PDB file of C-alpha atoms and ligand atoms in Angstrom:
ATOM      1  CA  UNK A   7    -159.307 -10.700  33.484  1.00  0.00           C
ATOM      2  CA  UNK A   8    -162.898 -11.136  32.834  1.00  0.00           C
ATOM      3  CA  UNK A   9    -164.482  -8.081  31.598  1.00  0.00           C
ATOM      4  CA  UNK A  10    -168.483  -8.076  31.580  1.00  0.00           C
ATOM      5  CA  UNK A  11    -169.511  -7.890  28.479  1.00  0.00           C
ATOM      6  CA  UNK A  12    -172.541  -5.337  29.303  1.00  0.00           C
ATOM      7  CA  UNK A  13    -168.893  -3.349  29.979  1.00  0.00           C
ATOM      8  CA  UNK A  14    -168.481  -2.977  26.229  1.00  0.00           C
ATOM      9  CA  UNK A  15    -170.207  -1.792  23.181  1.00  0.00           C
ATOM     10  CA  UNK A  16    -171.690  -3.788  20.417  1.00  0.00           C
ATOM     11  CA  UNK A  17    -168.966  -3.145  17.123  1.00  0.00           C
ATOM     12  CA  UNK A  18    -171.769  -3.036  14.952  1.00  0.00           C
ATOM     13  CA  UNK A  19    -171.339  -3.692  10.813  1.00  0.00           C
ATOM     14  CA  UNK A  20    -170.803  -0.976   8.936  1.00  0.00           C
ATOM     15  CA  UNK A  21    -169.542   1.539  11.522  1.00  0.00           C
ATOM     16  CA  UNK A  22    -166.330   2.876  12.197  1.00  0.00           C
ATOM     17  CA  UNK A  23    -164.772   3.350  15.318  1.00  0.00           C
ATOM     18  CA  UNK A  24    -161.958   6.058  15.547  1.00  0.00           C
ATOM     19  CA  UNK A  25    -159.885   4.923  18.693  1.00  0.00           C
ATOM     20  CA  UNK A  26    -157.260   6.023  20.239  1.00  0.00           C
ATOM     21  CA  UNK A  27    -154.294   3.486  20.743  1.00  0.00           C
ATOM     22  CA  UNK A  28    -152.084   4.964  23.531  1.00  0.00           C
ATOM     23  CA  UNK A  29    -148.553   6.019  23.033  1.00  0.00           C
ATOM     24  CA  UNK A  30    -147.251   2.435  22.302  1.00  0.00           C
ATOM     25  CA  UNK A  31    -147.698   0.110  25.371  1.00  0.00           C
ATOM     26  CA  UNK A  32    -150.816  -2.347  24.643  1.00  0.00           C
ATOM     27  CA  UNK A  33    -151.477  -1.531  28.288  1.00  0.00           C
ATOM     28  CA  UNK A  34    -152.537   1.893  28.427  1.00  0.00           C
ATOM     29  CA  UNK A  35    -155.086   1.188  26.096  1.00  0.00           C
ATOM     30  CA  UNK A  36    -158.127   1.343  26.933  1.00  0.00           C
ATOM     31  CA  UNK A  37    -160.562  -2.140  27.538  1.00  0.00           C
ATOM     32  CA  UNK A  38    -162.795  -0.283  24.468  1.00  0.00           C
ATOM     33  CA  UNK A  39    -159.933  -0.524  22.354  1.00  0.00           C
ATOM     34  CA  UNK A  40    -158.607  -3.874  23.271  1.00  0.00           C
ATOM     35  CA  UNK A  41    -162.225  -5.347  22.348  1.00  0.00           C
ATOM     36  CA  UNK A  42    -162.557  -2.694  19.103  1.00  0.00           C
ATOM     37  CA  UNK A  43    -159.318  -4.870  17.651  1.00  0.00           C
ATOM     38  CA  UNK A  44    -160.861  -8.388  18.672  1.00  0.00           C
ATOM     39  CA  UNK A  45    -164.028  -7.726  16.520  1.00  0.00           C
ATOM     40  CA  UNK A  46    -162.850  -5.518  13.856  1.00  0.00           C
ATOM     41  CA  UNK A  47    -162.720  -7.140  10.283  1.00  0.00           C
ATOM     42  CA  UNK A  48    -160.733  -3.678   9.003  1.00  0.00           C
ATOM     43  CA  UNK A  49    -158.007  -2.125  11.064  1.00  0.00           C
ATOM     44  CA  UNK A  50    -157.025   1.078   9.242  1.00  0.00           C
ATOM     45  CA  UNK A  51    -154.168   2.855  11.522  1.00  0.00           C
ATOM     46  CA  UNK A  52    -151.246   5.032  11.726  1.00  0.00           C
ATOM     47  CA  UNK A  53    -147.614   4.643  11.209  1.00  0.00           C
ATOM     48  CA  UNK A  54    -146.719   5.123  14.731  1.00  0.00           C
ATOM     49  CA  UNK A  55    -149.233   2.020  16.094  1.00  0.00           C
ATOM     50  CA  UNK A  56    -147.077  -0.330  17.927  1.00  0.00           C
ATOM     51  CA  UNK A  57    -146.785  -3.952  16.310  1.00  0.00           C
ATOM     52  CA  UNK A  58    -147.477  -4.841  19.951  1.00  0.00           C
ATOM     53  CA  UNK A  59    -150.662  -3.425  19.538  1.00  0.00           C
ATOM     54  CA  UNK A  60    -151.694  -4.595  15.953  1.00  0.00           C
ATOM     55  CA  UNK A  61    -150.696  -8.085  16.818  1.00  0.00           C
ATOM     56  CA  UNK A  62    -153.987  -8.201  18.934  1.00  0.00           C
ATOM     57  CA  UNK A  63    -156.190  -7.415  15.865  1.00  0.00           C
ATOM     58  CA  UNK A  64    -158.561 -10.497  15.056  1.00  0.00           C
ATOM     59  CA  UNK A  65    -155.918 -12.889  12.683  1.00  0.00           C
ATOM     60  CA  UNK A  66    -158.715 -12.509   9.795  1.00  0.00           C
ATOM     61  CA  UNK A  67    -158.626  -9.291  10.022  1.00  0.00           C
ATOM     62  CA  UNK A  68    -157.585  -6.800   6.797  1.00  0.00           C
ATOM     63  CA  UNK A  69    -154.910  -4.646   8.030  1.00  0.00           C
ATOM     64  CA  UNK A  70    -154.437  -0.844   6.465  1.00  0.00           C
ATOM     65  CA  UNK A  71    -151.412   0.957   6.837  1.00  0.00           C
ATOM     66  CA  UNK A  72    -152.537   4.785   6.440  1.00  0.00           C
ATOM     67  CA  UNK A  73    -149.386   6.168   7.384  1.00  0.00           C
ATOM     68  CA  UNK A  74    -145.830   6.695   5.351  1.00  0.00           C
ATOM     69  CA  UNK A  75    -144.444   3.782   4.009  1.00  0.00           C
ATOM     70  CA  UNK A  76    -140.917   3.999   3.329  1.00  0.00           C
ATOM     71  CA  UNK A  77    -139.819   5.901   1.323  1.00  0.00           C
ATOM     72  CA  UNK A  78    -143.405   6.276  -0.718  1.00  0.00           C
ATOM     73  CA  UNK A  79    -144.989   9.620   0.456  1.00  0.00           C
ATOM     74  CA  UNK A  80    -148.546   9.701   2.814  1.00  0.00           C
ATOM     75  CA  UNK A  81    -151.970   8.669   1.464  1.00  0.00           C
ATOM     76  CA  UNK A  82    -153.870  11.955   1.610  1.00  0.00           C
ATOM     77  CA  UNK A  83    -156.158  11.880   4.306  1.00  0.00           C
ATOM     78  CA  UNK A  84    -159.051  12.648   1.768  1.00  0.00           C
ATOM     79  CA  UNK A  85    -157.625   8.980   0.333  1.00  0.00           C
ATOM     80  CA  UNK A  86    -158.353   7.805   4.112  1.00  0.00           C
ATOM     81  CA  UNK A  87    -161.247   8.989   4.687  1.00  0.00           C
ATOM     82  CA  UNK A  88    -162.721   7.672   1.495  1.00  0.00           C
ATOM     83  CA  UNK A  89    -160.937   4.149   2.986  1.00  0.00           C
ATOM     84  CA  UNK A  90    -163.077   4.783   5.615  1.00  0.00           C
ATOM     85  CA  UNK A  91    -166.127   4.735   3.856  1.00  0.00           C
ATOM     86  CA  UNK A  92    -165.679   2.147   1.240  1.00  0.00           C
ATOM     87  CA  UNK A  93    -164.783  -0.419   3.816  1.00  0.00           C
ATOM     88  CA  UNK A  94    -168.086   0.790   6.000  1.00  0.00           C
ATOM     89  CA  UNK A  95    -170.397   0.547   3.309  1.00  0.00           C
ATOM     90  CA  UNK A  96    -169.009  -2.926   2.166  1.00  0.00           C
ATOM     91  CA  UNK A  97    -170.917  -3.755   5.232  1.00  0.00           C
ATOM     92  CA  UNK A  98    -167.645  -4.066   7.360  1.00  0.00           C
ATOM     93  CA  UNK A  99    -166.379  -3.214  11.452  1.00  0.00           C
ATOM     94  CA  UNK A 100    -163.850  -0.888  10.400  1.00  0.00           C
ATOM     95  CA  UNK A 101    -161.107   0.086  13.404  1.00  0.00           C
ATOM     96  CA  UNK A 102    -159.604   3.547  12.228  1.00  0.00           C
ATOM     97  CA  UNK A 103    -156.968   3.337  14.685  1.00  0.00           C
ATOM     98  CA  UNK A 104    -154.548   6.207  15.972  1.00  0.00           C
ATOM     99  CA  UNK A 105    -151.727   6.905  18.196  1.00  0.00           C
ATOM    100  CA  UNK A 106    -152.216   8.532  21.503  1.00  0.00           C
ATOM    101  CA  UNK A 107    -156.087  10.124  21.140  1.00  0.00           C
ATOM    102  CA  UNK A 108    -158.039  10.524  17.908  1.00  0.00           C
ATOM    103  CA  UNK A 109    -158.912  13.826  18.870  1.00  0.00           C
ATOM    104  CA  UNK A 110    -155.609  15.466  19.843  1.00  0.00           C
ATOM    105  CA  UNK A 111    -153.011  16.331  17.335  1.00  0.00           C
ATOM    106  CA  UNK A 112    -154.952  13.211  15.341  1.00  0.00           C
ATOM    107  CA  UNK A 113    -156.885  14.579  12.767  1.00  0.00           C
ATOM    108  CA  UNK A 114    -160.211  12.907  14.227  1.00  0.00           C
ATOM    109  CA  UNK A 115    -162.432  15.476  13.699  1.00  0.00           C
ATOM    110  CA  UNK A 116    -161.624  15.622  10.218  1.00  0.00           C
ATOM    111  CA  UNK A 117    -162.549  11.918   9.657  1.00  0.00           C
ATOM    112  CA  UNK A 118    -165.339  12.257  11.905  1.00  0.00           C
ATOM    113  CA  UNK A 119    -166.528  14.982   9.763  1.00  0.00           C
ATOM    114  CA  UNK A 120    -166.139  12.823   6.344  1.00  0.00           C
ATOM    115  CA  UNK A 121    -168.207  10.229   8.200  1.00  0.00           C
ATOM    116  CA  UNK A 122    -170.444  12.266   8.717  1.00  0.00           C
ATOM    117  CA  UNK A 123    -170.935  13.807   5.660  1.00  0.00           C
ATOM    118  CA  UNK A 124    -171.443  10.420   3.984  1.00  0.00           C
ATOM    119  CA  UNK A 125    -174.058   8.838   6.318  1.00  0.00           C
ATOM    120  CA  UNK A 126    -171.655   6.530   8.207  1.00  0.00           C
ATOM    121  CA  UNK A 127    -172.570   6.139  11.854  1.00  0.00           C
ATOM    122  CA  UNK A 128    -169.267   6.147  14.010  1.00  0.00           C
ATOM    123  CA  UNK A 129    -167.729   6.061  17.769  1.00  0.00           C
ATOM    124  CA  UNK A 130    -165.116   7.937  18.980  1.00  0.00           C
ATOM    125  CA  UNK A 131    -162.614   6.531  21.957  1.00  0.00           C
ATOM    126  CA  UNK A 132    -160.413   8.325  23.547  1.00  0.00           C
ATOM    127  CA  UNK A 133    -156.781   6.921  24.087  1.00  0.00           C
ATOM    128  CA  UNK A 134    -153.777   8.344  26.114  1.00  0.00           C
ATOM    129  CA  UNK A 135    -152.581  11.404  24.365  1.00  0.00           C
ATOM    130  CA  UNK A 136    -148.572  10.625  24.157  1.00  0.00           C
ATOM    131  CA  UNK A 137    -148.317  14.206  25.463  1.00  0.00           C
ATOM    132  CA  UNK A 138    -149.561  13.193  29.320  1.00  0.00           C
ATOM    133  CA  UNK A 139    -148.827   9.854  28.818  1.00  0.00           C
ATOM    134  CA  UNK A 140    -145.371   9.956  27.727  1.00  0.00           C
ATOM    135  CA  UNK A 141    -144.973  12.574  30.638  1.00  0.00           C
ATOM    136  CA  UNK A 142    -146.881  10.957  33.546  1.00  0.00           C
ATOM    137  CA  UNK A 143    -145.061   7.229  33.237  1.00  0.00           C
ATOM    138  CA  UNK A 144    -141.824   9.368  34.002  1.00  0.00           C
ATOM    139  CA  UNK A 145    -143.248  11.470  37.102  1.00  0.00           C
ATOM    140  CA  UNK A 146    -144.012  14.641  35.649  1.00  0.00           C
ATOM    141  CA  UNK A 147    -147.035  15.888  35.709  1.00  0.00           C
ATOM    142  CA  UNK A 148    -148.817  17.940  33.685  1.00  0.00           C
ATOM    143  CA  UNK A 149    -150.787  19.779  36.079  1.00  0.00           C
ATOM    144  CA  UNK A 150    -149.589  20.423  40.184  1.00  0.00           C
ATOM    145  CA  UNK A 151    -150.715  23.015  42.411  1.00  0.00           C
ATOM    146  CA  UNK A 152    -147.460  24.132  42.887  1.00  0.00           C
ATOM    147  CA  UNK A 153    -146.218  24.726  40.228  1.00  0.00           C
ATOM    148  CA  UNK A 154    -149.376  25.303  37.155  1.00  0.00           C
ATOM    149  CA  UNK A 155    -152.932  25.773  36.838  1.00  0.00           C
ATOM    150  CA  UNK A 156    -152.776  25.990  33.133  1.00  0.00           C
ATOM    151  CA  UNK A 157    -150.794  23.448  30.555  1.00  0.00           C
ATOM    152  CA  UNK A 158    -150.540  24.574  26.893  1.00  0.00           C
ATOM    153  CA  UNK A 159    -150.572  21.373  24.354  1.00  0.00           C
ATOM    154  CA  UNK A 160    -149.038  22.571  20.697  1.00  0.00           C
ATOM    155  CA  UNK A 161    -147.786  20.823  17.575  1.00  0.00           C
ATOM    156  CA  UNK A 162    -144.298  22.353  16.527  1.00  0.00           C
ATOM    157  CA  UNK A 163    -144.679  21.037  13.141  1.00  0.00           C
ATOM    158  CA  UNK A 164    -146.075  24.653  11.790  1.00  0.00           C
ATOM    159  CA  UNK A 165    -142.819  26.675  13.264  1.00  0.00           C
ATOM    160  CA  UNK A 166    -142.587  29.427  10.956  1.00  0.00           C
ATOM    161  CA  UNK A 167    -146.813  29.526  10.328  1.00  0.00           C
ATOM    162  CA  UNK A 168    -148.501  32.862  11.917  1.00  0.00           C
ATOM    163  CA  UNK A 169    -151.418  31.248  13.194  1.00  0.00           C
ATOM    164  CA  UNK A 170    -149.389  30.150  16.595  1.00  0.00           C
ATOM    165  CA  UNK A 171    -147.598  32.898  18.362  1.00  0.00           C
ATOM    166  CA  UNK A 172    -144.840  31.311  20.246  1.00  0.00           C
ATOM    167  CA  UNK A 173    -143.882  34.419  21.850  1.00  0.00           C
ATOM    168  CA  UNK A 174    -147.674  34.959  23.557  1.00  0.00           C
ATOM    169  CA  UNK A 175    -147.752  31.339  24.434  1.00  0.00           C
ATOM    170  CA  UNK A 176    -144.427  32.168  26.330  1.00  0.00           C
ATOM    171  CA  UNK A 177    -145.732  35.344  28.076  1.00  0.00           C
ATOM    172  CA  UNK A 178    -148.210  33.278  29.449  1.00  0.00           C
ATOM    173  CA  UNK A 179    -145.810  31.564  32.009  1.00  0.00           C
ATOM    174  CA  UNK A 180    -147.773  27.880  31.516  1.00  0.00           C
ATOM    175  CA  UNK A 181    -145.361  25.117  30.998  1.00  0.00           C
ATOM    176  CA  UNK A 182    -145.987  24.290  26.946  1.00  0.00           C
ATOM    177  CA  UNK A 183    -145.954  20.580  25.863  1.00  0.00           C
ATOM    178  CA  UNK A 184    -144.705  19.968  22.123  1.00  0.00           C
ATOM    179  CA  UNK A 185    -146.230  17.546  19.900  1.00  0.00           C
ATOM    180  CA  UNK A 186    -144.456  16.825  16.577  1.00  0.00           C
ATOM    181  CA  UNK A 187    -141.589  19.344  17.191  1.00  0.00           C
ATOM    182  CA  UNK A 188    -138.214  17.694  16.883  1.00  0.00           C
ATOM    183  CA  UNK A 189    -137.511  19.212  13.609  1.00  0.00           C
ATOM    184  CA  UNK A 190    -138.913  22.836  14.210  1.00  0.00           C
ATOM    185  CA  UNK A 191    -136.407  23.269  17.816  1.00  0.00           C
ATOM    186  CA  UNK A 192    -134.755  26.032  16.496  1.00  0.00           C
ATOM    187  CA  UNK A 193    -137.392  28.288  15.515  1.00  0.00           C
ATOM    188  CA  UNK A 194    -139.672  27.657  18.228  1.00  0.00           C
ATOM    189  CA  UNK A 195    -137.067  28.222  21.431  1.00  0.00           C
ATOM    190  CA  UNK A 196    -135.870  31.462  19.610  1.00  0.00           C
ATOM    191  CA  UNK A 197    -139.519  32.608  19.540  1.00  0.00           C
ATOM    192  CA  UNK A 198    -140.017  31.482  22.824  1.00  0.00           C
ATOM    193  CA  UNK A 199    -137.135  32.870  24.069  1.00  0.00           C
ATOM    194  CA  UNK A 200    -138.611  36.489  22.820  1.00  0.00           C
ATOM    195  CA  UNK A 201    -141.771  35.919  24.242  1.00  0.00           C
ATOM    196  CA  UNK A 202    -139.666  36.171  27.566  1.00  0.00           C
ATOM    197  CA  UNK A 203    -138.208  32.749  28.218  1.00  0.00           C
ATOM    198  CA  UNK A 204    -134.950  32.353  29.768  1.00  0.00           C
ATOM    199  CA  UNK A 205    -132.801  30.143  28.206  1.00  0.00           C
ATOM    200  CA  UNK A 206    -132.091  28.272  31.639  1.00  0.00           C
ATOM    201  CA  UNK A 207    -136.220  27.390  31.579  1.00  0.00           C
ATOM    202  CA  UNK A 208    -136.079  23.638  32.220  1.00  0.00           C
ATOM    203  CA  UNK A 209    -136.804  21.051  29.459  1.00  0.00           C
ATOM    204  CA  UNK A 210    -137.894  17.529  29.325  1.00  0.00           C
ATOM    205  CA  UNK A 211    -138.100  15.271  26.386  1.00  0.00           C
ATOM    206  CA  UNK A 212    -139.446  11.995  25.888  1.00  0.00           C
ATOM    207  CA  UNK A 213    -138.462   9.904  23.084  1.00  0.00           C
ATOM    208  CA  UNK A 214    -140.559   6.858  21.679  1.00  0.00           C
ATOM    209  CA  UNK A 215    -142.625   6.308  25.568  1.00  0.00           C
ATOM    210  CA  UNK A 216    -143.041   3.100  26.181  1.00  0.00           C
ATOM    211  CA  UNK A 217    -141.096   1.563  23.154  1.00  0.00           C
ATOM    212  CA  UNK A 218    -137.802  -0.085  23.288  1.00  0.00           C
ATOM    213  CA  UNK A 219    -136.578   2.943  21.955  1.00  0.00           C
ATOM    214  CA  UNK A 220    -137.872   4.908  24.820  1.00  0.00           C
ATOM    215  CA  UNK A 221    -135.085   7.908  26.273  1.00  0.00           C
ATOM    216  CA  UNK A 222    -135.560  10.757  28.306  1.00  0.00           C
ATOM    217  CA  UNK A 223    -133.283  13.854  27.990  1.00  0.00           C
ATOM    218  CA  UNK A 224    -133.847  16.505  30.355  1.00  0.00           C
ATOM    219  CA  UNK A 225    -131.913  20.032  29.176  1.00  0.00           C
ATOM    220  CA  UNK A 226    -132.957  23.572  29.023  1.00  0.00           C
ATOM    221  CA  UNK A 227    -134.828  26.293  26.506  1.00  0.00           C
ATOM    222  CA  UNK A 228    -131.208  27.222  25.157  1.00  0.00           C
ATOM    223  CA  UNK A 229    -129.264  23.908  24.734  1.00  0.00           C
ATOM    224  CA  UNK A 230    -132.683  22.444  22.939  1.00  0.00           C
ATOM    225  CA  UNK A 231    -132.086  23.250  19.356  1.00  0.00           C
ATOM    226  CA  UNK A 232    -128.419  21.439  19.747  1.00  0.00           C
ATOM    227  CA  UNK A 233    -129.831  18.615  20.948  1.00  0.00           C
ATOM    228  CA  UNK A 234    -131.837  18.169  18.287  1.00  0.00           C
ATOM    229  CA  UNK A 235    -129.466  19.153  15.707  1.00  0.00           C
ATOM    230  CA  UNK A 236    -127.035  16.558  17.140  1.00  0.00           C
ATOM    231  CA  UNK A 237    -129.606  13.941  16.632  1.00  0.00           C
ATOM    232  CA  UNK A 238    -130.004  13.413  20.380  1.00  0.00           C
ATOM    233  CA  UNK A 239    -133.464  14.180  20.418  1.00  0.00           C
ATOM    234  CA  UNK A 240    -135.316  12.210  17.854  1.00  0.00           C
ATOM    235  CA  UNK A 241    -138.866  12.134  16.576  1.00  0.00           C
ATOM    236  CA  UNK A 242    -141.475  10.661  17.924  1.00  0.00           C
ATOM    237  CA  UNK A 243    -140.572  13.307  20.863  1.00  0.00           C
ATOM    238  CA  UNK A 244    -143.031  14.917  23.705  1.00  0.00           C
ATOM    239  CA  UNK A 245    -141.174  18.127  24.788  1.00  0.00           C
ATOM    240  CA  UNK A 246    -142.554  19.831  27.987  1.00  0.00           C
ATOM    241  CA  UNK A 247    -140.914  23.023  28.762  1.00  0.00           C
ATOM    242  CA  UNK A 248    -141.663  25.027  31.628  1.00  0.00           C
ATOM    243  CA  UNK A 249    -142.363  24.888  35.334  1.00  0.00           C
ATOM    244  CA  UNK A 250    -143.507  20.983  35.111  1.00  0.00           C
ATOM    245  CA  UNK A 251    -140.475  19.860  33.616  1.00  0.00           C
ATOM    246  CA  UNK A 252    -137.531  19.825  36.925  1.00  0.00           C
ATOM    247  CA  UNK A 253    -140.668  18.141  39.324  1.00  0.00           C
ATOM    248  CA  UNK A 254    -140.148  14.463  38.645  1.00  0.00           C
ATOM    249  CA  UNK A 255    -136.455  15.139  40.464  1.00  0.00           C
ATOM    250  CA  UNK A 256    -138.303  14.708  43.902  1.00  0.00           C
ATOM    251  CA  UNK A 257    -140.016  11.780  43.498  1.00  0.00           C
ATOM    252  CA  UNK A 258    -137.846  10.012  41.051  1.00  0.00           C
ATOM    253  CA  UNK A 259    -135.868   7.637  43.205  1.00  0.00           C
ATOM    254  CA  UNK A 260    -138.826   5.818  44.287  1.00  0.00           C
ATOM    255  CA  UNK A 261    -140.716   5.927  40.723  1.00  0.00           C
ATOM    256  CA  UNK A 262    -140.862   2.636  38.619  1.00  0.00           C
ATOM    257  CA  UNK A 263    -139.729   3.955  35.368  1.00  0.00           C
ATOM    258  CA  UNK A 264    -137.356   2.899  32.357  1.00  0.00           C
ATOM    259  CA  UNK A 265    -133.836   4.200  32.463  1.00  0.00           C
ATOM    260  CA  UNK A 266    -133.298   7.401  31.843  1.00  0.00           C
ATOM    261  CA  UNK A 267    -130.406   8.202  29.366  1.00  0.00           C
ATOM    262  CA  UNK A 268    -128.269  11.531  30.073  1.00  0.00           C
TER     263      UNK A 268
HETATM  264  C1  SAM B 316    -149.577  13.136  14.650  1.00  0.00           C
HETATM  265  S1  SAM B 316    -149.180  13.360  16.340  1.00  0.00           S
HETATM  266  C2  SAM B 316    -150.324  12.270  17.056  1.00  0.00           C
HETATM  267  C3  SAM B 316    -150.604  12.563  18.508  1.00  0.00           C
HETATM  268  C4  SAM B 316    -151.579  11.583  19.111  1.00  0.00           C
HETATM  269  N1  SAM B 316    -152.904  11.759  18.579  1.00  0.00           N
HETATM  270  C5  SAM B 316    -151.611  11.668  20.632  1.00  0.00           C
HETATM  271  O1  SAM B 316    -152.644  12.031  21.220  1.00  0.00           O
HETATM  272  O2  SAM B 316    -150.597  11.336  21.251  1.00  0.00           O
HETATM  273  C6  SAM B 316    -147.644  12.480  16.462  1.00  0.00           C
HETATM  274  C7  SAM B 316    -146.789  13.027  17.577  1.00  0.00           C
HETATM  275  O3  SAM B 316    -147.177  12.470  18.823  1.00  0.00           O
HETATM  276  C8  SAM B 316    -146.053  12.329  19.652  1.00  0.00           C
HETATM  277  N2  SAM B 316    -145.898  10.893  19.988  1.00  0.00           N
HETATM  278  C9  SAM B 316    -146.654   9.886  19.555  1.00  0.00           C
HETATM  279  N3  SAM B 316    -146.270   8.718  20.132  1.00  0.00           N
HETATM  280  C10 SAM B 316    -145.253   9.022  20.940  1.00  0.00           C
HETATM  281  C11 SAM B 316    -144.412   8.264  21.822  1.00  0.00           C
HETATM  282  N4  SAM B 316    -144.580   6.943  21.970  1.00  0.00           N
HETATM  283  N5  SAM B 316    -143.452   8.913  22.512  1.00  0.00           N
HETATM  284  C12 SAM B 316    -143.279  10.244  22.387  1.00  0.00           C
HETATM  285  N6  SAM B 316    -144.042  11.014  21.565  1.00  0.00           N
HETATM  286  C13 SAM B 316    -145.008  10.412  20.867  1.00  0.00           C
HETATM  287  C14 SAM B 316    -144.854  12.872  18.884  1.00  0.00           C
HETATM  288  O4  SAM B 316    -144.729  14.245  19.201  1.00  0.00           O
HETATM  289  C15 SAM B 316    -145.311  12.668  17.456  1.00  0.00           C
HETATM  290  O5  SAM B 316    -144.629  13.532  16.569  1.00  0.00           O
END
């Protein structure tokens, strides 16, 4: 494919670009992205990047791991951000790059915000969000005029923390997608089941889209938290519950999709 270069923008020195990877599969990034890791000399970027994708960074290139590595715990994203910087003001193209979108469940802003506070011009660009992604390659759509004129997005990884009432976000009847959930199923579908949620209310999950690890387990509200429990659910994990989740059953014979396991 021969992409026009007047398609692309200049990676100039000494910027950063936050981009957004995709959920895993080097082709739903975006063009932006695929040229960001041909002329970055730093690629900074999460745990969950795909090797697929980092084996298209420039062969020069310095590669940063800023997620957990083994057993040694997180850099603090202050630590990153400071990354960030030091590598920018060397004079360098530094790719911060993230799963899914900077900007969703990605702590963008926040490094946007260092950026900004130390001077460093940067771009942002935007990546599939594993949360539509992950849902969408299996036929089930976030949004159809059946069914939803509203989607909720949330992170599950704050169960217990008063700041997101399950129970409202229930009594809203919008199908909720979970980000970062797996280990929080208990707490959450209780709440959610007091905000008014049967415990038939269909489920979805998507395991590791577009890895080889990929699976997709489709259960209800009340059999969720043994799912997980039993290990059949496993992190990284979208969870849609709700209205969306049954509607990929009449279109699925003709959908080109990875098995589904039971
Ligand atoms: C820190 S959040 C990052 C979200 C990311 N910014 C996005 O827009 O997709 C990590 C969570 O994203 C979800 N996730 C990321 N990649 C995934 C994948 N390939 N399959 C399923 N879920 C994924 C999981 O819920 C995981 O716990």
């Amino acid at each position: 494919m021969n992409v026009p270069a007047s398609f692309l923008p200049v990676f100039e020195a000494g910027t950063v670009w936050l981009v957004g990877a995709g959920p895993g599969d080097p082709g739903l990034m975006t063009l932006t992205a695929a040229h960001a890791l041909q002329a970055a000399d730093v690629v900074v970027h999460d745990a969950l990047i795909d090797p697929r994708v980092l084996g298209l960074a420039r062969p020069d290139a310095i590669l940063e791991n800023a997620g957990k590595r083994g057993h040694r715990p997180s850099p603090r994203q202050a630590d990153i951000s400071e990354l960030l910087v030091t590598h920018a003001r060397a004079g360098r193209r530094v790719l911060r790059l993230k799963g899914g979108d900077p900007f969703i469940f990605g702590r963008g802003h926040e490094e946007a915000l260092a950026l900004a506070e130390a001077g460093i011009r940067f771009r942002i660009v935007p990546g599939v969000s594993s949360g539509l992604g992950s849902l969408a390659l299996h036929g089930i759509p976030a949004t159809s005029r059946d069914s939803n004129h509203a989607v909720i997005l949330a992170t599950g990884h704050l169960a217990e923390d008063k700041s997101l009432d399950w129970a409202s976000l229930a009594r809203t009847g919008q199908p909720i997608v979970l980000y970062m959930a797996v280990a929080n199923l208990e707490p959450i579908a209780a709440a959610l089941g007091r905000g008014g949620l049967a415990p038939d209310t269909a489920v979805i999950a998507v395991h590791g889209a577009t890895t080889p690890a990929e699976a997709v387990i489709e259960t209800t509200l009340g059999a969720l938290p043994g799912l997980g429990a039993a290990g059949r659910i496993r992190s990284p994990a979208i969870i849609a519950i709700g209205a969306i989740a049954p509607l990929r059953a009449a279109i699925a014979s003709f959908l080109i999709a990875p098995e589904v396991q039971a």
